[in-house]
Short mmCIF file of C-alpha atoms and ligand atoms in Angstrom, two decimals:
data_model
loop_
_atom_site.label_atom_id
_atom_site.label_comp_id
_atom_site.label_asym_id
_atom_site.label_seq_id
_atom_site.Cartn_x
_atom_site.Cartn_y
_atom_site.Cartn_z
CA MET A 13 -13.23 -2.58 15.98
CA ASN A 14 -15.72 -2.35 13.12
CA LEU A 15 -13.99 -2.95 9.75
CA LYS A 16 -17.05 -3.96 7.69
CA GLY A 17 -16.75 -0.93 5.44
CA LEU A 18 -12.98 -1.43 4.61
CA ASP A 19 -13.12 -2.15 0.95
CA GLN A 20 -10.01 -2.54 -1.28
CA VAL A 21 -8.09 0.60 -1.82
CA ARG A 22 -7.16 0.88 -5.55
CA ASN A 23 -4.65 2.99 -7.29
CA SER A 24 -5.25 6.53 -8.69
CA GLU A 25 -5.69 5.13 -12.33
CA PHE A 26 -8.54 2.98 -11.10
CA TYR A 27 -10.43 6.04 -9.68
CA LEU A 28 -9.80 8.19 -12.54
CA ASN A 29 -10.82 5.71 -15.07
CA ALA A 30 -14.05 5.25 -13.09
CA ALA A 31 -14.76 8.97 -13.14
CA LEU A 32 -13.92 9.36 -16.86
CA GLY A 33 -16.01 6.42 -17.63
CA LYS A 34 -18.98 7.95 -15.88
CA ILE A 35 -19.05 11.08 -18.17
CA LYS A 36 -18.63 8.81 -21.12
CA TYR A 37 -21.41 6.52 -20.36
CA ALA A 38 -23.71 9.31 -18.95
CA GLN A 39 -23.81 10.57 -22.63
CA LEU A 40 -24.48 14.11 -21.48
CA GLY A 41 -25.60 16.25 -24.52
CA THR A 42 -26.80 13.35 -26.55
CA THR A 43 -30.27 12.67 -25.01
CA PRO A 44 -33.36 14.50 -26.19
CA LYS A 45 -33.54 16.25 -22.80
CA ASP A 46 -30.20 17.82 -23.39
CA ARG A 47 -30.67 18.86 -27.09
CA ASP A 48 -31.47 22.43 -26.05
CA LYS A 49 -28.91 22.79 -23.37
CA LYS A 50 -25.97 25.04 -24.10
CA LYS A 51 -22.59 23.30 -24.68
CA GLU A 52 -21.23 25.26 -21.71
CA LEU A 53 -23.74 23.68 -19.23
CA ILE A 54 -23.01 20.21 -20.52
CA GLU A 55 -19.24 20.70 -20.15
CA LYS A 56 -19.79 22.23 -16.68
CA GLU A 57 -21.95 19.04 -15.77
CA LYS A 58 -19.24 16.72 -16.98
CA ILE A 59 -16.50 18.11 -14.81
CA LYS A 60 -18.76 18.28 -11.89
CA MET A 61 -19.45 14.50 -12.34
CA ILE A 62 -15.68 13.89 -12.41
CA LYS A 63 -15.22 15.85 -9.17
CA THR A 64 -18.15 14.03 -7.38
CA SER A 65 -16.89 10.76 -8.46
CA LEU A 66 -13.34 11.16 -7.33
CA CYS A 67 -14.18 13.11 -4.12
CA ASP A 68 -16.74 10.48 -3.20
CA ALA A 69 -14.19 7.77 -3.63
CA LEU A 70 -11.45 9.46 -1.64
CA THR A 71 -13.96 10.39 1.06
CA ARG A 72 -15.21 6.94 1.26
CA ILE A 73 -11.71 5.55 1.80
CA ILE A 74 -11.04 8.17 4.52
CA LYS A 75 -14.22 7.38 6.33
CA SER A 76 -13.81 3.54 5.96
CA PHE A 77 -10.71 3.61 8.30
CA PRO A 78 -11.28 3.60 12.07
CA ASP A 79 -10.71 6.61 14.06
CA PHE A 80 -7.18 5.82 15.22
CA ASP A 81 -7.44 8.19 18.20
CA ASN A 82 -10.28 6.36 19.84
CA LEU A 83 -9.47 2.81 19.53
CA ALA A 84 -10.01 0.26 22.30
CA GLU A 85 -6.64 -0.27 24.09
CA PHE A 86 -6.24 -3.70 22.67
CA TYR A 87 -6.58 -2.56 19.01
CA ASP A 88 -4.54 0.49 19.78
CA LYS A 89 -1.59 -1.48 20.81
CA LEU A 90 -2.12 -4.00 17.94
CA VAL A 91 -2.10 -1.06 15.39
CA GLU A 92 1.16 0.22 17.12
CA THR A 93 2.81 -3.02 16.80
CA SER A 94 2.03 -3.40 13.10
CA LEU A 95 1.60 -0.12 11.51
CA ASP A 96 3.13 3.26 11.71
CA LYS A 97 0.27 5.37 13.02
CA ASP A 98 1.62 8.78 12.13
CA THR A 99 2.08 7.57 8.43
CA LEU A 100 -1.45 6.32 8.56
CA ARG A 101 -2.74 9.81 9.91
CA LYS A 102 -0.48 11.52 7.22
CA GLU A 103 -1.62 9.50 4.35
CA LEU A 104 -5.26 9.80 5.37
CA SER A 105 -4.93 13.56 5.41
CA THR A 106 -3.08 13.55 2.12
CA LEU A 107 -6.25 12.03 0.48
CA ASN A 108 -8.34 14.66 2.16
CA TRP A 109 -5.99 17.29 0.81
CA GLY A 110 -6.39 15.63 -2.66
CA ALA A 111 -10.28 15.91 -2.48
CA GLN A 112 -10.07 19.44 -1.49
CA LYS A 113 -7.65 20.37 -4.35
CA ILE A 114 -9.91 18.51 -6.80
CA ASP A 115 -13.03 20.54 -5.36
CA GLU A 116 -11.27 23.88 -5.55
CA LEU A 117 -9.93 23.30 -9.13
CA THR A 118 -13.54 22.25 -10.26
CA SER A 119 -15.00 25.45 -8.89
CA GLU A 120 -12.19 27.42 -10.63
CA THR A 121 -12.83 25.56 -13.83
CA VAL A 122 -16.64 26.06 -13.71
CA ARG A 123 -15.96 29.80 -13.48
CA LYS A 124 -13.53 29.69 -16.40
CA MET A 125 -16.09 27.93 -18.46
CA SER A 126 -18.70 30.70 -18.17
CA SER A 127 -19.16 32.42 -21.47
CA ALA A 128 -16.34 30.27 -23.10
CA ASP A 129 -16.82 29.29 -26.86
CA ASP A 130 -16.76 25.73 -27.89
CA LYS A 131 -13.03 25.62 -28.60
CA GLN A 132 -12.14 27.29 -25.38
CA LEU A 133 -14.39 24.78 -23.52
CA ARG A 134 -12.53 21.87 -25.12
CA LYS A 135 -9.20 23.43 -24.07
CA ILE A 136 -10.37 24.16 -20.45
CA LYS A 137 -11.79 20.69 -20.03
CA GLY A 138 -8.59 19.09 -21.30
CA ALA A 139 -6.43 21.23 -18.94
CA TYR A 140 -8.88 20.30 -16.11
CA ILE A 141 -8.53 16.48 -16.73
CA GLY A 142 -4.72 17.01 -16.96
CA ARG A 143 -4.52 18.74 -13.50
CA VAL A 144 -6.95 16.45 -11.81
CA SER A 145 -4.74 13.34 -13.12
CA SER A 146 -1.79 14.83 -11.73
CA ILE A 147 -3.32 15.46 -8.31
CA MET A 148 -4.54 11.86 -8.42
CA LYS A 149 -1.21 10.61 -9.35
CA ARG A 150 0.13 12.27 -6.19
CA LEU A 151 -2.13 10.10 -4.16
CA ASN A 152 -0.77 6.94 -5.35
CA ARG A 153 1.77 6.45 -2.54
CA PRO A 154 -0.81 7.23 0.20
CA LEU A 155 -3.45 4.87 -1.66
CA ASP A 156 -0.76 2.18 -1.76
CA PHE A 157 0.10 2.55 1.95
CA LEU A 158 -3.67 2.48 2.97
CA GLU A 159 -4.12 -0.69 1.02
CA HIS A 160 -1.25 -2.20 2.92
CA ALA A 161 -2.78 -0.97 6.22
CA ARG A 162 -6.29 -2.31 5.17
CA ARG A 163 -4.81 -5.77 4.76
CA ILE A 164 -3.11 -5.66 8.07
CA LEU A 165 -6.25 -4.38 9.80
CA LEU A 166 -8.26 -7.11 8.35
CA SER A 167 -5.97 -9.71 9.62
CA PHE A 168 -6.86 -8.68 13.27
CA PRO A 169 -8.99 -10.91 15.24
CA SER A 170 -12.52 -9.79 16.01
CA VAL A 171 -12.23 -9.43 19.67
CA LYS A 172 -15.05 -7.87 21.75
CA THR A 173 -13.31 -5.38 23.86
CA ASP A 174 -16.40 -4.71 26.15
CA THR A 175 -17.37 -8.24 26.87
CA TYR A 176 -16.38 -10.16 29.90
CA THR A 177 -13.34 -12.32 28.79
CA LEU A 178 -11.55 -15.43 29.78
CA CYS A 179 -8.06 -15.96 28.17
CA ILE A 180 -6.93 -19.47 27.81
CA SER A 181 -3.16 -19.45 28.20
CA GLY A 182 -0.34 -21.97 28.06
CA PHE A 183 2.47 -23.34 25.80
CA PRO A 184 1.79 -24.80 22.33
CA ASN A 185 0.30 -28.21 21.93
CA VAL A 186 -0.90 -28.49 25.64
CA GLY A 187 -4.73 -28.55 24.81
CA LYS A 188 -5.91 -24.93 24.94
CA SER A 189 -7.92 -25.21 21.81
CA THR A 190 -9.40 -28.52 23.12
CA LEU A 191 -10.45 -26.74 26.28
CA LEU A 192 -11.95 -23.88 24.28
CA SER A 193 -14.10 -26.46 22.52
CA LYS A 194 -15.28 -27.93 25.72
CA VAL A 195 -16.38 -24.79 27.36
CA THR A 196 -17.89 -23.00 24.23
CA THR A 197 -19.53 -23.83 20.93
CA ALA A 198 -16.40 -22.92 19.15
CA LYS A 199 -14.81 -25.62 16.72
CA PRO A 200 -11.27 -24.66 16.65
CA GLU A 201 -8.58 -26.69 14.83
CA ILE A 202 -7.06 -29.26 17.07
CA GLY A 203 -3.76 -30.75 16.12
CA ALA A 204 -1.25 -33.27 17.50
CA TYR A 205 1.57 -30.77 16.85
CA ALA A 206 2.54 -27.50 18.25
CA PHE A 207 1.46 -24.11 16.81
CA THR A 208 -1.78 -25.72 15.35
CA THR A 209 -3.59 -22.44 16.26
CA LYS A 210 -2.46 -19.71 13.76
CA SER A 211 -5.00 -17.09 14.48
CA LEU A 212 -6.70 -16.28 17.80
CA ASN A 213 -9.76 -18.78 18.36
CA ILE A 214 -12.57 -17.17 20.01
CA GLY A 215 -15.64 -18.73 21.47
CA TYR A 216 -18.56 -17.66 23.71
CA PHE A 217 -20.70 -19.33 26.58
CA ASP A 218 -23.76 -17.97 28.36
CA ALA A 219 -23.34 -16.98 31.94
CA ARG A 220 -26.60 -16.08 33.62
CA PHE A 221 -27.00 -12.49 32.33
CA GLU A 222 -24.21 -12.05 29.80
CA LYS A 223 -22.13 -13.82 27.32
CA VAL A 224 -18.46 -14.65 28.21
CA GLN A 225 -15.81 -14.37 25.48
CA VAL A 226 -13.19 -17.06 25.62
CA ILE A 227 -9.90 -16.51 23.83
CA ASP A 228 -7.47 -19.21 22.98
CA SER A 229 -4.27 -17.34 23.43
CA PRO A 230 -1.09 -19.19 22.67
CA GLY A 231 2.00 -18.14 24.49
CA THR A 232 5.78 -18.78 24.55
CA LEU A 233 8.59 -17.28 26.53
CA ALA A 234 9.68 -15.06 23.71
CA ARG A 235 10.25 -11.40 24.40
CA PHE A 236 7.34 -9.24 22.98
CA GLU A 237 9.48 -7.89 20.09
CA LYS A 238 10.44 -11.54 19.06
CA MET A 239 6.87 -12.93 19.20
CA ASN A 240 5.03 -13.81 16.06
CA ASN A 241 1.82 -12.08 15.19
CA ILE A 242 -0.52 -14.47 16.99
CA GLU A 243 1.63 -14.56 20.06
CA LYS A 244 1.59 -10.76 20.15
CA GLN A 245 -2.16 -10.76 19.70
CA ALA A 246 -2.42 -13.39 22.52
CA TYR A 247 -0.28 -11.36 24.78
CA LEU A 248 -2.23 -8.15 24.11
CA ALA A 249 -5.45 -10.05 24.63
CA ILE A 250 -4.41 -11.21 28.06
CA LYS A 251 -3.09 -7.81 28.96
CA TYR A 252 -5.82 -5.57 27.66
CA VAL A 253 -9.04 -7.75 27.26
CA ALA A 254 -8.77 -10.55 29.71
CA ASP A 255 -10.91 -10.19 32.98
CA VAL A 256 -9.70 -13.68 33.99
CA VAL A 257 -7.20 -16.19 32.70
CA VAL A 258 -7.00 -19.98 32.86
CA PHE A 259 -3.51 -21.31 32.50
CA VAL A 260 -3.09 -24.81 30.94
CA PHE A 261 -0.52 -27.01 32.41
CA ASP A 262 0.34 -30.21 30.51
CA LEU A 263 2.20 -32.61 32.53
CA THR A 264 3.00 -35.02 29.59
CA GLU A 265 5.42 -32.22 28.91
CA PRO A 266 5.26 -31.28 25.19
CA TYR A 267 7.29 -28.58 26.65
CA PRO A 268 9.52 -28.93 29.90
CA ILE A 269 7.47 -28.12 32.94
CA GLU A 270 10.11 -25.53 34.12
CA ASP A 271 9.24 -23.52 31.00
CA GLN A 272 5.51 -23.99 31.52
CA LEU A 273 6.15 -22.72 35.07
CA ARG A 274 7.92 -19.63 33.79
CA LEU A 275 5.22 -18.80 31.38
CA TYR A 276 2.75 -19.18 34.19
CA GLU A 277 4.81 -16.63 36.34
CA ASN A 278 4.81 -14.29 33.39
CA VAL A 279 1.02 -14.46 33.26
CA LEU A 280 0.57 -14.01 36.82
CA GLU A 281 2.63 -10.52 36.31
CA MET A 282 -0.27 -9.42 34.28
CA ASP A 283 -2.13 -9.24 37.44
CA LYS A 284 -5.42 -10.87 36.39
CA PRO A 285 -7.29 -13.49 38.36
CA THR A 286 -5.82 -16.69 37.22
CA PHE A 287 -6.97 -20.29 37.34
CA ILE A 288 -5.02 -23.44 36.71
CA TYR A 289 -6.19 -26.39 34.60
CA PHE A 290 -4.42 -29.59 33.81
CA SER A 291 -5.01 -31.13 30.41
CA LYS A 292 -4.61 -34.68 29.35
CA GLN A 293 -5.76 -35.92 32.86
CA ASP A 294 -6.76 -39.19 31.24
CA ILE A 295 -3.14 -40.06 30.30
CA ILE A 296 -1.43 -38.83 33.39
CA LYS A 297 -0.96 -40.95 36.58
CA ASP A 298 -3.38 -39.83 39.30
CA ASP A 299 -0.83 -38.71 41.89
CA ARG A 300 1.33 -36.75 39.44
CA ILE A 301 -1.17 -33.91 39.31
CA GLU A 302 -1.77 -33.89 43.00
CA ASN A 303 1.90 -33.82 43.78
CA PHE A 304 2.56 -31.07 41.30
CA ILE A 305 -0.10 -29.01 42.91
CA GLU A 306 1.32 -29.56 46.39
CA GLU A 307 4.72 -28.84 45.28
CA ASN A 308 3.90 -25.51 43.90
CA LYS A 309 1.16 -24.74 46.44
CA PHE A 310 -1.46 -23.97 43.98
CA ILE A 311 -4.80 -23.23 45.42
CA ASN A 312 -6.83 -21.95 42.29
CA VAL A 313 -6.94 -25.15 40.36
CA VAL A 314 -10.15 -26.17 38.35
CA ALA A 315 -10.45 -29.91 38.10
CA LYS A 316 -12.74 -30.22 34.97
CA PRO A 317 -13.97 -27.80 32.15
CA ASP A 318 -17.35 -27.59 33.89
CA ASP A 319 -15.68 -26.42 37.11
CA LEU A 320 -13.98 -23.69 35.04
CA VAL A 321 -17.31 -22.29 33.89
CA THR A 322 -18.70 -22.38 37.53
CA SER A 323 -15.43 -20.52 38.71
CA ILE A 324 -15.78 -17.89 36.03
CA GLN A 325 -19.44 -17.32 36.95
CA LYS A 326 -18.39 -16.76 40.64
CA GLN A 327 -15.66 -14.40 39.64
CA MET A 328 -18.04 -12.40 37.44
CA LYS A 329 -20.34 -12.00 40.55
CA ASN A 330 -17.37 -10.86 42.61
CA ARG A 331 -16.41 -8.11 40.33
CA PHE A 332 -19.24 -5.88 41.56
CA ARG A 333 -18.35 -6.38 45.15
N1 LIG B 5 -5.47 -37.55 25.63
C1 LIG B 5 -5.74 -36.26 25.68
N2 LIG B 5 -5.30 -35.55 24.64
C2 LIG B 5 -5.54 -34.36 24.57
C3 LIG B 5 -6.35 -33.57 25.56
N3 LIG B 5 -6.38 -32.32 25.30
C4 LIG B 5 -5.71 -32.09 24.23
N4 LIG B 5 -5.21 -33.31 23.67
C5 LIG B 5 -4.38 -33.49 22.41
O1 LIG B 5 -3.25 -32.67 22.52
C6 LIG B 5 -2.94 -32.20 21.24
C7 LIG B 5 -2.99 -30.70 21.20
O2 LIG B 5 -4.15 -30.17 21.50
P1 LIG B 5 -4.75 -28.81 21.09
O3 LIG B 5 -6.06 -28.48 21.79
O4 LIG B 5 -4.58 -28.51 19.70
O5 LIG B 5 -3.48 -27.93 21.75
P2 LIG B 5 -3.12 -26.34 21.68
O6 LIG B 5 -2.81 -25.89 22.94
O7 LIG B 5 -4.35 -25.60 21.20
O8 LIG B 5 -2.08 -26.37 20.66
P3 LIG B 5 -1.61 -25.06 19.70
O9 LIG B 5 -2.78 -24.43 19.00
O10 LIG B 5 -0.59 -25.77 18.88
O11 LIG B 5 -0.85 -24.05 20.66
C8 LIG B 5 -4.05 -32.69 20.38
O12 LIG B 5 -3.55 -33.89 19.62
C9 LIG B 5 -5.13 -33.11 21.30
O13 LIG B 5 -5.95 -34.10 20.79
C10 LIG B 5 -6.87 -34.38 26.67
O14 LIG B 5 -7.57 -33.92 27.67
N5 LIG B 5 -6.40 -35.76 26.68
MG1 LIG B 6 -4.70 -24.43 19.52
#
């Protein structure tokens, strides 16, 4: 999702002041070029400047938001979990309504100004500014909501939804970020405590013809509604972005192995090709891993990070068969 143009959304007063400031500083009617212009033309120019400034600002806001009807599934679900899409649509269309109203009011005012004398012109302009201000004030609630939405959208991870993707799944503190740093150039924070990773870590490695995106996707056994933001993002990444998953088991058991097995079962339900990797092999007795593999009849185990990369490359080739 491209959110580059998503600038801060301000309140109506900010946009009004900017518009009124423009006519003040443009000094229409005071330059030698304007000396011979009729007052009527100058006042018309001023209100057109106000209109352009406000309508441009409103249109820019509307256009800066993504098209919520055509989001990739991952972002669509993410928006759904954190924002009310109907309110978003409604508030964006309220801004559109405001821009249209200001446009109509300006045309109407320009017509009224034709052949008006100086006193009438002042009065018409005053009334125009009053009406424009009250239209803008009605936009405060939508502007507020859109700023709130913008902050949420900016907190979303930059996931490439059209790139071949490996998700690293597993309980907190099992060594997911460490594995990410071994297979990609990413430098995630690694900590000796659970929940070190607070936003999705993403890295890339080169397969033969394309990049592979690797997402460090922390998981727990919480129900979706009970998950925190990063757990939700991780869940949606596995469900909607992952082509393949590697599940990290940690037999030093920062979390009971029964829970890790349950999470593994949940991941399998997502129906993605899934590999198993054992972290912390340097501090686990040799036969512990072998016995565990045998007990659970695992066949899809990758012994080392390098083997994971090779397995992913094989998996990528298979997808065209
Ligand atoms: N000895 C040893 N320690 C490891 C290994 N992999 C990870 N660790 C340690 O385990 C702890 C957790 O590692 P992380 O990679 O941060 O684990 P994580 O799964 O990303 O943790 P969260 O982000 O909290 O979910 C750190 O202290 C690491 O240094 C390993 O292969 N061997
Ligand atoms: Mg981590």
